[in-house]
PDB file of C-alpha atoms and ligand atoms in Angstrom:
ATOM      1  CA  MET A1077     141.047 160.602 254.283  1.00 78.00           C
ATOM      2  CA  THR A1078     141.622 158.447 251.235  1.00 89.00           C
ATOM      3  CA  SER A1079     139.078 159.198 248.442  1.00 94.00           C
ATOM      4  CA  LEU A1080     138.507 156.701 245.806  1.00 96.00           C
ATOM      5  CA  THR A1081     136.524 159.084 243.559  1.00 96.00           C
ATOM      6  CA  LEU A1082     139.034 161.632 242.444  1.00 95.00           C
ATOM      7  CA  ASP A1083     141.044 159.566 239.868  1.00 97.00           C
ATOM      8  CA  THR A1084     141.032 160.794 236.123  1.00 98.00           C
ATOM      9  CA  PRO A1085     141.934 158.986 232.866  1.00 98.00           C
ATOM     10  CA  GLU A1086     144.913 161.434 232.834  1.00 98.00           C
ATOM     11  CA  LEU A1087     146.126 160.371 236.300  1.00 98.00           C
ATOM     12  CA  ALA A1088     145.537 156.769 235.610  1.00 98.00           C
ATOM     13  CA  GLN A1089     147.423 156.575 232.389  1.00 98.00           C
ATOM     14  CA  GLN A1090     150.178 158.674 233.957  1.00 98.00           C
ATOM     15  CA  TYR A1091     150.560 156.199 236.771  1.00 98.00           C
ATOM     16  CA  ASP A1092     151.032 153.394 234.356  1.00 98.00           C
ATOM     17  CA  GLU A1093     153.633 155.197 232.595  1.00 98.00           C
ATOM     18  CA  ILE A1094     155.630 156.462 235.563  1.00 97.00           C
ATOM     19  CA  SER A1095     155.057 153.841 238.359  1.00 97.00           C
ATOM     20  CA  ASP A1096     158.608 152.329 237.822  1.00 97.00           C
ATOM     21  CA  PRO A1097     159.604 152.960 241.483  1.00 96.00           C
ATOM     22  CA  GLN A1098     156.566 151.005 242.705  1.00 97.00           C
ATOM     23  CA  TYR A1099     156.980 148.197 240.114  1.00 98.00           C
ATOM     24  CA  GLU A1100     160.626 147.970 241.215  1.00 96.00           C
ATOM     25  CA  HIS A1101     160.107 147.834 244.869  1.00 96.00           C
ATOM     26  CA  GLY A1102     157.191 145.541 244.273  1.00 98.00           C
ATOM     27  CA  GLN A1103     159.801 142.919 243.069  1.00 98.00           C
ATOM     28  CA  PHE A1104     161.501 143.041 246.378  1.00 97.00           C
ATOM     29  CA  LEU A1105     158.105 141.702 247.705  1.00 98.00           C
ATOM     30  CA  LEU A1106     157.944 139.076 245.095  1.00 98.00           C
ATOM     31  CA  GLN A1107     161.617 137.876 245.896  1.00 97.00           C
ATOM     32  CA  ALA A1108     160.479 137.512 249.644  1.00 97.00           C
ATOM     33  CA  LEU A1109     157.328 135.646 248.573  1.00 97.00           C
ATOM     34  CA  ALA A1110     159.381 133.226 246.464  1.00 96.00           C
ATOM     35  CA  LEU A1111     156.190 132.175 244.315  1.00 98.00           C
ATOM     36  CA  LYS A1112     156.376 128.820 242.772  1.00 98.00           C
ATOM     37  CA  PRO A1113     154.557 127.483 239.521  1.00 98.00           C
ATOM     38  CA  GLY A1114     150.998 126.770 240.429  1.00 98.00           C
ATOM     39  CA  ASP A1115     150.735 129.342 243.224  1.00 98.00           C
ATOM     40  CA  LYS A1116     147.630 131.533 243.462  1.00 98.00           C
ATOM     41  CA  LEU A1117     148.361 135.068 244.401  1.00 99.00           C
ATOM     42  CA  LEU A1118     145.944 137.954 245.356  1.00 99.00           C
ATOM     43  CA  ASP A1119     147.272 141.359 244.508  1.00 99.00           C
ATOM     44  CA  ILE A1120     145.116 143.972 246.715  1.00 99.00           C
ATOM     45  CA  GLY A1121     145.376 147.387 245.158  1.00 98.00           C
ATOM     46  CA  ALA A1122     146.954 146.169 241.966  1.00 98.00           C
ATOM     47  CA  GLY A1123     146.770 149.515 240.303  1.00 98.00           C
ATOM     48  CA  THR A1124     147.116 149.304 236.601  1.00 98.00           C
ATOM     49  CA  GLY A1125     148.319 145.700 236.920  1.00 98.00           C
ATOM     50  CA  ARG A1126     151.996 145.932 236.043  1.00 98.00           C
ATOM     51  CA  LEU A1127     153.221 143.839 238.953  1.00 98.00           C
ATOM     52  CA  SER A1128     150.433 141.176 238.659  1.00 98.00           C
ATOM     53  CA  GLU A1129     151.291 140.840 234.986  1.00 98.00           C
ATOM     54  CA  LEU A1130     154.924 140.131 235.878  1.00 98.00           C
ATOM     55  CA  VAL A1131     153.722 137.654 238.421  1.00 98.00           C
ATOM     56  CA  ALA A1132     151.403 135.871 235.847  1.00 98.00           C
ATOM     57  CA  ARG A1133     154.190 135.717 233.066  1.00 98.00           C
ATOM     58  CA  HIS A1134     157.171 134.798 235.139  1.00 98.00           C
ATOM     59  CA  HIS A1135     156.387 133.488 238.527  1.00 98.00           C
ATOM     60  CA  VAL A1136     153.227 131.260 238.875  1.00 98.00           C
ATOM     61  CA  GLY A1137     153.198 129.503 235.398  1.00 98.00           C
ATOM     62  CA  PRO A1138     150.078 128.460 233.434  1.00 98.00           C
ATOM     63  CA  ALA A1139     148.878 126.319 236.419  1.00 98.00           C
ATOM     64  CA  GLY A1140     149.112 129.180 238.759  1.00 98.00           C
ATOM     65  CA  HIS A1141     146.862 132.413 238.939  1.00 98.00           C
ATOM     66  CA  VAL A1142     147.088 136.068 239.892  1.00 98.00           C
ATOM     67  CA  THR A1143     143.776 137.710 240.866  1.00 99.00           C
ATOM     68  CA  ALA A1144     144.326 141.542 240.669  1.00 98.00           C
ATOM     69  CA  LEU A1145     141.811 143.481 242.777  1.00 99.00           C
ATOM     70  CA  GLU A1146     141.732 147.230 242.389  1.00 98.00           C
ATOM     71  CA  PRO A1147     138.985 149.794 243.331  1.00 98.00           C
ATOM     72  CA  LEU A1148     139.550 152.514 240.744  1.00 98.00           C
ATOM     73  CA  PRO A1149     137.683 151.645 237.483  1.00 98.00           C
ATOM     74  CA  LEU A1150     139.930 153.622 235.319  1.00 98.00           C
ATOM     75  CA  ARG A1151     143.007 151.724 236.634  1.00 98.00           C
ATOM     76  CA  VAL A1152     140.997 148.471 236.354  1.00 98.00           C
ATOM     77  CA  ALA A1153     140.317 149.298 232.646  1.00 98.00           C
ATOM     78  CA  ILE A1154     144.091 149.489 232.047  1.00 98.00           C
ATOM     79  CA  ALA A1155     144.960 146.507 234.089  1.00 98.00           C
ATOM     80  CA  ARG A1156     142.441 144.364 232.080  1.00 98.00           C
ATOM     81  CA  GLY A1157     144.451 145.046 228.920  1.00 98.00           C
ATOM     82  CA  ARG A1158     147.121 143.013 230.762  1.00 98.00           C
ATOM     83  CA  ALA A1159     144.866 140.147 231.702  1.00 98.00           C
ATOM     84  CA  SER A1160     145.465 136.799 230.452  1.00 98.00           C
ATOM     85  CA  ALA A1161     144.430 133.073 231.093  1.00 98.00           C
ATOM     86  CA  ASN A1162     146.224 133.015 234.451  1.00 98.00           C
ATOM     87  CA  HIS A1163     145.475 136.700 235.343  1.00 98.00           C
ATOM     88  CA  THR A1164     142.219 138.133 236.050  1.00 98.00           C
ATOM     89  CA  VAL A1165     141.427 141.639 237.294  1.00 98.00           C
ATOM     90  CA  GLU A1166     138.464 142.672 239.370  1.00 98.00           C
ATOM     91  CA  VAL A1167     137.060 145.861 240.788  1.00 98.00           C
ATOM     92  CA  GLY A1168     137.142 145.711 244.494  1.00 98.00           C
ATOM     93  CA  GLN A1169     138.689 146.868 247.899  1.00 98.00           C
ATOM     94  CA  GLY A1170     140.850 145.011 250.245  1.00 98.00           C
ATOM     95  CA  GLU A1171     138.342 145.604 253.109  1.00 98.00           C
ATOM     96  CA  ASP A1172     135.907 143.161 251.462  1.00 98.00           C
ATOM     97  CA  LEU A1173     137.167 139.957 249.972  1.00 98.00           C
ATOM     98  CA  SER A1174     133.768 138.246 250.566  1.00 98.00           C
ATOM     99  CA  ARG A1175     133.678 137.027 247.057  1.00 98.00           C
ATOM    100  CA  PHE A1176     136.806 134.925 247.690  1.00 98.00           C
ATOM    101  CA  GLU A1177     136.550 131.606 249.667  1.00 98.00           C
ATOM    102  CA  ASP A1178     138.606 130.711 253.022  1.00 98.00           C
ATOM    103  CA  ASN A1179     141.911 129.303 252.229  1.00 98.00           C
ATOM    104  CA  GLN A1180     142.137 130.082 248.635  1.00 98.00           C
ATOM    105  CA  PHE A1181     145.526 131.854 248.037  1.00 98.00           C
ATOM    106  CA  ASP A1182     148.992 131.049 248.562  1.00 98.00           C
ATOM    107  CA  ALA A1183     149.924 134.544 248.922  1.00 98.00           C
ATOM    108  CA  VAL A1184     148.581 137.962 249.217  1.00 99.00           C
ATOM    109  CA  ILE A1185     150.549 141.301 248.204  1.00 99.00           C
ATOM    110  CA  LEU A1186     149.864 144.867 249.018  1.00 98.00           C
ATOM    111  CA  ASN A1187     152.384 146.999 247.347  1.00 98.00           C
ATOM    112  CA  SER A1188     152.354 150.699 247.998  1.00 98.00           C
ATOM    113  CA  VAL A1189     148.759 150.259 249.096  1.00 98.00           C
ATOM    114  CA  TYR A1190     148.837 149.832 252.987  1.00 98.00           C
ATOM    115  CA  HIS A1191     149.333 153.424 253.665  1.00 97.00           C
ATOM    116  CA  TRP A1192     146.179 154.153 251.888  1.00 96.00           C
ATOM    117  CA  LEU A1193     144.120 151.949 253.970  1.00 97.00           C
ATOM    118  CA  PRO A1194     142.076 153.450 256.991  1.00 96.00           C
ATOM    119  CA  ASP A1195     141.020 150.098 258.265  1.00 97.00           C
ATOM    120  CA  LYS A1196     143.989 147.985 258.160  1.00 98.00           C
ATOM    121  CA  ALA A1197     142.606 145.458 260.784  1.00 98.00           C
ATOM    122  CA  ARG A1198     139.773 144.655 258.249  1.00 98.00           C
ATOM    123  CA  VAL A1199     142.030 144.324 255.309  1.00 98.00           C
ATOM    124  CA  LEU A1200     144.448 142.108 257.258  1.00 98.00           C
ATOM    125  CA  ALA A1201     141.543 139.864 258.813  1.00 98.00           C
ATOM    126  CA  GLU A1202     140.183 139.213 255.339  1.00 98.00           C
ATOM    127  CA  SER A1203     143.578 138.527 253.738  1.00 99.00           C
ATOM    128  CA  PHE A1204     144.254 136.056 256.621  1.00 98.00           C
ATOM    129  CA  ARG A1205     140.940 134.236 255.896  1.00 98.00           C
ATOM    130  CA  VAL A1206     141.586 133.958 252.208  1.00 99.00           C
ATOM    131  CA  LEU A1207     145.175 132.656 252.675  1.00 98.00           C
ATOM    132  CA  LYS A1208     145.726 128.981 252.871  1.00 98.00           C
ATOM    133  CA  PRO A1209     147.532 127.762 256.148  1.00 98.00           C
ATOM    134  CA  GLY A1210     151.191 128.564 255.696  1.00 98.00           C
ATOM    135  CA  GLY A1211     150.245 131.231 252.967  1.00 98.00           C
ATOM    136  CA  ARG A1212     152.113 134.572 253.045  1.00 98.00           C
ATOM    137  CA  ILE A1213     151.297 138.202 252.969  1.00 98.00           C
ATOM    138  CA  ALA A1214     153.899 140.854 251.729  1.00 98.00           C
ATOM    139  CA  ILE A1215     153.488 144.547 252.376  1.00 98.00           C
ATOM    140  CA  SER A1216     155.302 147.651 251.364  1.00 98.00           C
ATOM    141  CA  SER A1217     154.259 150.761 253.117  1.00 98.00           C
ATOM    142  CA  ALA A1218     155.330 154.334 253.670  1.00 96.00           C
ATOM    143  CA  ALA A1219     157.131 154.361 257.154  1.00 95.00           C
ATOM    144  CA  ARG A1220     156.017 156.949 259.576  1.00 94.00           C
ATOM    145  CA  GLU A1221     159.333 157.134 261.322  1.00 94.00           C
ATOM    146  CA  ARG A1222     161.269 157.758 258.183  1.00 94.00           C
ATOM    147  CA  PRO A1223     159.069 159.979 255.564  1.00 93.00           C
ATOM    148  CA  HIS A1224     160.138 160.367 252.047  1.00 94.00           C
ATOM    149  CA  ASP A1225     162.032 163.493 251.144  1.00 95.00           C
ATOM    150  CA  ILE A1226     158.783 164.760 249.442  1.00 94.00           C
ATOM    151  CA  GLN A1227     156.757 164.223 252.490  1.00 92.00           C
ATOM    152  CA  GLN A1228     159.211 166.040 254.681  1.00 93.00           C
ATOM    153  CA  ILE A1229     159.087 168.933 252.269  1.00 94.00           C
ATOM    154  CA  ILE A1230     155.316 168.938 252.490  1.00 92.00           C
ATOM    155  CA  SER A1231     155.215 168.726 256.246  1.00 89.00           C
ATOM    156  CA  ARG A1232     157.844 171.604 256.572  1.00 91.00           C
ATOM    157  CA  ILE A1233     155.838 173.900 254.169  1.00 92.00           C
ATOM    158  CA  LEU A1234     152.564 173.091 255.987  1.00 89.00           C
ATOM    159  CA  GLY A1235     154.045 173.724 259.271  1.00 87.00           C
ATOM    160  CA  GLN A1236     155.567 177.125 258.083  1.00 87.00           C
ATOM    161  CA  THR A1237     152.244 178.138 256.499  1.00 82.00           C
ATOM    162  CA  GLY A1238     150.315 177.060 259.665  1.00 79.00           C
ATOM    163  CA  LEU A1239     148.232 174.569 257.720  1.00 76.00           C
ATOM    164  CA  GLY A1240     149.138 171.544 260.065  1.00 68.00           C
ATOM    165  CA  ARG A1241     152.076 169.302 260.705  1.00 53.00           C
ATOM    166  CA  SER A1242     149.863 166.134 260.719  1.00 58.00           C
ATOM    167  CA  HIS A1243     151.544 163.149 258.864  1.00 54.00           C
ATOM    168  CA  ALA A1244     148.205 162.578 257.639  1.00 58.00           C
ATOM    169  CA  ILE A1245     148.037 165.792 255.586  1.00 61.00           C
ATOM    170  CA  GLY A1246     149.235 165.944 252.001  1.00 59.00           C
ATOM    171  CA  SER A1247     149.929 162.303 251.005  1.00 71.00           C
ATOM    172  CA  THR A1248     149.932 158.818 252.237  1.00 82.00           C
ATOM    173  CA  PRO A1249     147.559 159.520 255.125  1.00 88.00           C
ATOM    174  CA  TYR A1250     147.809 156.304 257.026  1.00 94.00           C
ATOM    175  CA  LYS A1251     151.429 155.540 257.131  1.00 94.00           C
ATOM    176  CA  VAL A1252     152.564 153.124 259.966  1.00 96.00           C
ATOM    177  CA  SER A1253     155.674 152.690 262.069  1.00 96.00           C
ATOM    178  CA  PHE A1254     157.683 149.593 262.221  1.00 97.00           C
ATOM    179  CA  ALA A1255     156.282 148.632 265.499  1.00 98.00           C
ATOM    180  CA  GLU A1256     152.770 149.340 264.491  1.00 98.00           C
ATOM    181  CA  LEU A1257     153.128 147.186 261.441  1.00 98.00           C
ATOM    182  CA  ALA A1258     154.269 144.291 263.559  1.00 98.00           C
ATOM    183  CA  LYS A1259     151.623 144.567 265.996  1.00 98.00           C
ATOM    184  CA  GLN A1260     148.914 144.956 263.303  1.00 98.00           C
ATOM    185  CA  LEU A1261     150.281 141.752 261.461  1.00 98.00           C
ATOM    186  CA  GLU A1262     150.504 139.834 264.822  1.00 98.00           C
ATOM    187  CA  HIS A1263     146.984 140.992 265.893  1.00 98.00           C
ATOM    188  CA  ALA A1264     145.460 139.559 262.606  1.00 98.00           C
ATOM    189  CA  GLY A1265     147.146 136.183 263.453  1.00 98.00           C
ATOM    190  CA  PHE A1266     150.137 136.287 261.195  1.00 98.00           C
ATOM    191  CA  LEU A1267     153.599 135.246 262.364  1.00 98.00           C
ATOM    192  CA  VAL A1268     155.927 138.043 261.253  1.00 98.00           C
ATOM    193  CA  ASP A1269     158.769 136.606 259.254  1.00 97.00           C
ATOM    194  CA  GLU A1270     160.468 139.839 258.343  1.00 97.00           C
ATOM    195  CA  ILE A1271     160.046 143.684 258.608  1.00 98.00           C
ATOM    196  CA  ARG A1272     162.738 146.111 257.489  1.00 97.00           C
ATOM    197  CA  ILE A1273     163.022 149.582 256.291  1.00 97.00           C
ATOM    198  CA  ARG A1274     164.614 150.069 252.796  1.00 97.00           C
ATOM    199  CA  ARG A1275     165.828 153.258 251.245  1.00 97.00           C
ATOM    200  CA  PHE A1276     165.423 154.062 247.641  1.00 96.00           C
ATOM    201  CA  ALA A1277     167.011 156.759 245.601  1.00 96.00           C
ATOM    202  CA  ASP A1278     164.650 158.163 242.699  1.00 96.00           C
ATOM    203  CA  ARG A1279     165.856 160.154 239.891  1.00 96.00           C
ATOM    204  CA  PHE A1280     163.423 162.486 238.237  1.00 97.00           C
ATOM    205  CA  GLY A1281     163.868 164.434 234.954  1.00 97.00           C
ATOM    206  CA  ASP A1282     162.703 167.670 236.433  1.00 96.00           C
ATOM    207  CA  ILE A1283     160.541 169.091 239.097  1.00 97.00           C
ATOM    208  CA  GLN A1284     157.337 168.588 237.322  1.00 96.00           C
ATOM    209  CA  ALA A1285     158.069 165.000 237.173  1.00 97.00           C
ATOM    210  CA  VAL A1286     158.232 164.846 241.140  1.00 97.00           C
ATOM    211  CA  LEU A1287     154.829 166.564 241.348  1.00 96.00           C
ATOM    212  CA  ASP A1288     153.433 164.293 238.411  1.00 96.00           C
ATOM    213  CA  PHE A1289     154.689 161.228 240.338  1.00 96.00           C
ATOM    214  CA  SER A1290     152.973 162.301 243.526  1.00 95.00           C
ATOM    215  CA  ALA A1291     149.691 163.256 242.011  1.00 95.00           C
ATOM    216  CA  ALA A1292     149.409 159.935 239.841  1.00 97.00           C
ATOM    217  CA  SER A1293     150.427 157.810 242.698  1.00 96.00           C
ATOM    218  CA  SER A1294     147.820 159.517 244.999  1.00 96.00           C
ATOM    219  CA  PHE A1295     144.884 158.921 242.450  1.00 96.00           C
ATOM    220  CA  GLY A1296     143.951 162.591 242.920  1.00 93.00           C
ATOM    221  CA  ASN A1297     144.405 162.790 246.713  1.00 93.00           C
ATOM    222  CA  PHE A1298     147.589 164.689 246.639  1.00 93.00           C
ATOM    223  CA  LEU A1299     147.094 167.910 248.666  1.00 92.00           C
ATOM    224  CA  ASN A1300     143.324 167.441 247.743  1.00 89.00           C
ATOM    225  CA  GLU A1301     142.028 168.472 251.203  1.00 87.00           C
ATOM    226  CA  PHE A1302     143.062 172.175 250.510  1.00 90.00           C
ATOM    227  CA  LEU A1303     141.025 174.647 248.709  1.00 92.00           C
ATOM    228  CA  PRO A1304     142.151 175.122 245.062  1.00 93.00           C
ATOM    229  CA  GLU A1305     143.782 178.474 245.636  1.00 93.00           C
ATOM    230  CA  VAL A1306     145.620 177.263 248.753  1.00 92.00           C
ATOM    231  CA  ARG A1307     146.607 173.950 246.917  1.00 93.00           C
ATOM    232  CA  GLY A1308     148.091 176.102 244.104  1.00 95.00           C
ATOM    233  CA  LYS A1309     150.289 178.104 246.535  1.00 94.00           C
ATOM    234  CA  LEU A1310     151.339 174.882 248.341  1.00 94.00           C
ATOM    235  CA  LEU A1311     152.377 173.395 244.989  1.00 95.00           C
ATOM    236  CA  ALA A1312     154.354 176.647 244.164  1.00 96.00           C
ATOM    237  CA  ASP A1313     156.068 176.338 247.467  1.00 96.00           C
ATOM    238  CA  ILE A1314     156.933 172.710 247.052  1.00 96.00           C
ATOM    239  CA  HIS A1315     158.145 173.400 243.384  1.00 97.00           C
ATOM    240  CA  ASP A1316     160.440 176.058 245.095  1.00 97.00           C
ATOM    241  CA  ALA A1317     161.670 173.662 247.719  1.00 97.00           C
ATOM    242  CA  LEU A1318     162.522 171.009 245.193  1.00 98.00           C
ATOM    243  CA  VAL A1319     165.032 173.383 243.501  1.00 97.00           C
ATOM    244  CA  GLN A1320     167.617 172.303 246.112  1.00 96.00           C
ATOM    245  CA  TYR A1321     167.323 168.711 245.066  1.00 97.00           C
ATOM    246  CA  ARG A1322     168.574 169.452 241.403  1.00 97.00           C
ATOM    247  CA  GLN A1323     171.782 167.720 240.540  1.00 97.00           C
ATOM    248  CA  ALA A1324     174.336 169.017 238.211  1.00 96.00           C
ATOM    249  CA  ASP A1325     172.746 167.470 235.021  1.00 95.00           C
ATOM    250  CA  GLY A1326     169.480 169.086 235.858  1.00 94.00           C
ATOM    251  CA  SER A1327     167.816 165.912 237.194  1.00 97.00           C
ATOM    252  CA  LEU A1328     166.403 165.591 240.764  1.00 98.00           C
ATOM    253  CA  LEU A1329     167.565 163.020 243.399  1.00 97.00           C
ATOM    254  CA  LEU A1330     165.081 162.257 246.163  1.00 97.00           C
ATOM    255  CA  TYR A1331     165.070 159.513 248.670  1.00 97.00           C
ATOM    256  CA  ARG A1332     162.038 157.363 249.733  1.00 95.00           C
ATOM    257  CA  ASN A1333     162.004 154.999 252.754  1.00 96.00           C
ATOM    258  CA  LEU A1334     159.582 152.031 252.746  1.00 97.00           C
ATOM    259  CA  LEU A1335     158.678 149.407 255.238  1.00 98.00           C
ATOM    260  CA  PHE A1336     158.805 145.906 253.824  1.00 98.00           C
ATOM    261  CA  ALA A1337     157.059 143.170 255.705  1.00 98.00           C
ATOM    262  CA  VAL A1338     156.318 139.445 255.208  1.00 98.00           C
ATOM    263  CA  GLY A1339     153.933 137.501 257.394  1.00 98.00           C
ATOM    264  CA  ARG A1340     152.765 133.973 257.474  1.00 98.00           C
ATOM    265  CA  LYS A1341     149.408 132.393 258.340  1.00 98.00           C
ATOM    266  CA  ILE A1342     150.097 129.650 260.761  1.00 92.00           C
TER     267      ILE A1342
HETATM  268  C1  SAM B 716     150.360 153.740 244.585  1.00 82.92           C
HETATM  269  S1  SAM B 716     149.179 152.708 243.868  1.00 82.92           S
HETATM  270  C2  SAM B 716     150.052 151.060 243.922  1.00 82.92           C
HETATM  271  C3  SAM B 716     149.459 150.205 242.787  1.00 82.92           C
HETATM  272  C4  SAM B 716     150.128 148.862 242.594  1.00 82.92           C
HETATM  273  N1  SAM B 716     150.022 148.130 243.848  1.00 82.92           N
HETATM  274  C5  SAM B 716     151.482 148.823 242.199  1.00 82.92           C
HETATM  275  O1  SAM B 716     152.387 148.366 242.721  1.00 82.92           O
HETATM  276  O2  SAM B 716     151.669 149.848 241.145  1.00 82.92           O
HETATM  277  C6  SAM B 716     147.913 152.437 245.366  1.00 82.92           C
HETATM  278  C7  SAM B 716     146.811 151.641 244.916  1.00 82.92           C
HETATM  279  O3  SAM B 716     146.006 151.469 246.091  1.00 82.92           O
HETATM  280  C8  SAM B 716     144.693 151.496 245.836  1.00 82.92           C
HETATM  281  N2  SAM B 716     143.784 151.465 246.862  1.00 82.92           N
HETATM  282  C9  SAM B 716     143.578 152.415 247.727  1.00 82.92           C
HETATM  283  N3  SAM B 716     142.728 151.982 248.655  1.00 82.92           N
HETATM  284  C10 SAM B 716     142.331 150.746 248.512  1.00 82.92           C
HETATM  285  C11 SAM B 716     141.502 149.801 249.239  1.00 82.92           C
HETATM  286  N4  SAM B 716     140.783 150.197 250.195  1.00 82.92           N
HETATM  287  N5  SAM B 716     141.519 148.647 248.760  1.00 82.92           N
HETATM  288  C12 SAM B 716     142.366 148.171 247.806  1.00 82.92           C
HETATM  289  N6  SAM B 716     143.190 149.122 246.990  1.00 82.92           N
HETATM  290  C13 SAM B 716     143.073 150.245 247.474  1.00 82.92           C
HETATM  291  C14 SAM B 716     144.442 152.441 244.838  1.00 82.92           C
HETATM  292  O4  SAM B 716     143.212 152.489 244.016  1.00 82.92           O
HETATM  293  C15 SAM B 716     145.814 152.507 244.031  1.00 82.92           C
HETATM  294  O5  SAM B 716     145.695 151.795 242.851  1.00 82.92           O
END
C-alpha cells in the first residue's frame, strides 16, 4: 500500500537534494517527448518540481506551460519555490484530474511515479482524457521482471527472515512488467510508440546514502509496513548486505532497471 501521509519535512528536503537519479532519467522521458515551444505539459507526481522547472525553463518557452501536480504538501511547498509564469504547482493526485478540461495538454509525464499507483487504469484514463489528440504520455517505472539491486537485497532478506517474498513489500509496491505496461497503455486507448528497459549504475558515497535515497524516494513508505523493531532489524540486515557493493574507493555501486514507455493518444 502506498501511504501519502508519511512524508516529513526532512524526507522532502532530502529528496530535493538527492534525487539526481530521478532527475537524470526524467530527462530520457523528455528526450522522447521532444516538447516544443508553446507545448503544455502535465507532470503527475512532480515531487519537488526539479524536472518541471527544467521543462519550464528550457523546453516549452514562455508561450508554453508546465502544470506540476503533486499530492504531498511538503513537496508541493518546495516545488512552489520553483514556480514561474509558465510553471504552476498544484496539490493533487493522478487519479483525479477533474480540475483539467478534456484535450488540454500536449504531453503528460509520470517520472518514477507509476510504481506507486494502485489504480493505474484510472490515472491512465484521466491522462488520456486531458491529452489533446496526438498528445503523448511518457512513463518511467520500476520493472517487475528486473528489480533494482536494492529491491533484490530486500526480497532476499525478507525471504530469509520469513517475512515474505512479495514484490509489493519493502518498496515500490506496484511495479509492472513490460507486458503489463503495454497492455495497460493499450487498454486506456494509447498507441504505444516505445517501451524499453534501461539499466542505470548509481554511485553512493556510503551505505547510509543508499538507505537515505530509498527513504526519501519512498516518502516514508520504505519498509513502513513493519513494526519499528522489525524495521530496525531489517535496516541493519540491509546495511550489512550492502557492504558487498562497496568499491575500492569506499563508494557503493548499485544498479537500477527502469521501464520507459511512450504512448500516443490517437
Ligand atoms: C520518486 S518520487 C518522483 C518525483 C518526481 N516525479 C521526480 O521525477 O523527481 C514519486 C512521487 O510520486 C508521487 N505520488 C505518489 N502517489 C501518487 C498519486 N496517486 N498521484 C500523483 N502522484 C503520486 C509522490 O508524492 C512522489 O512525489
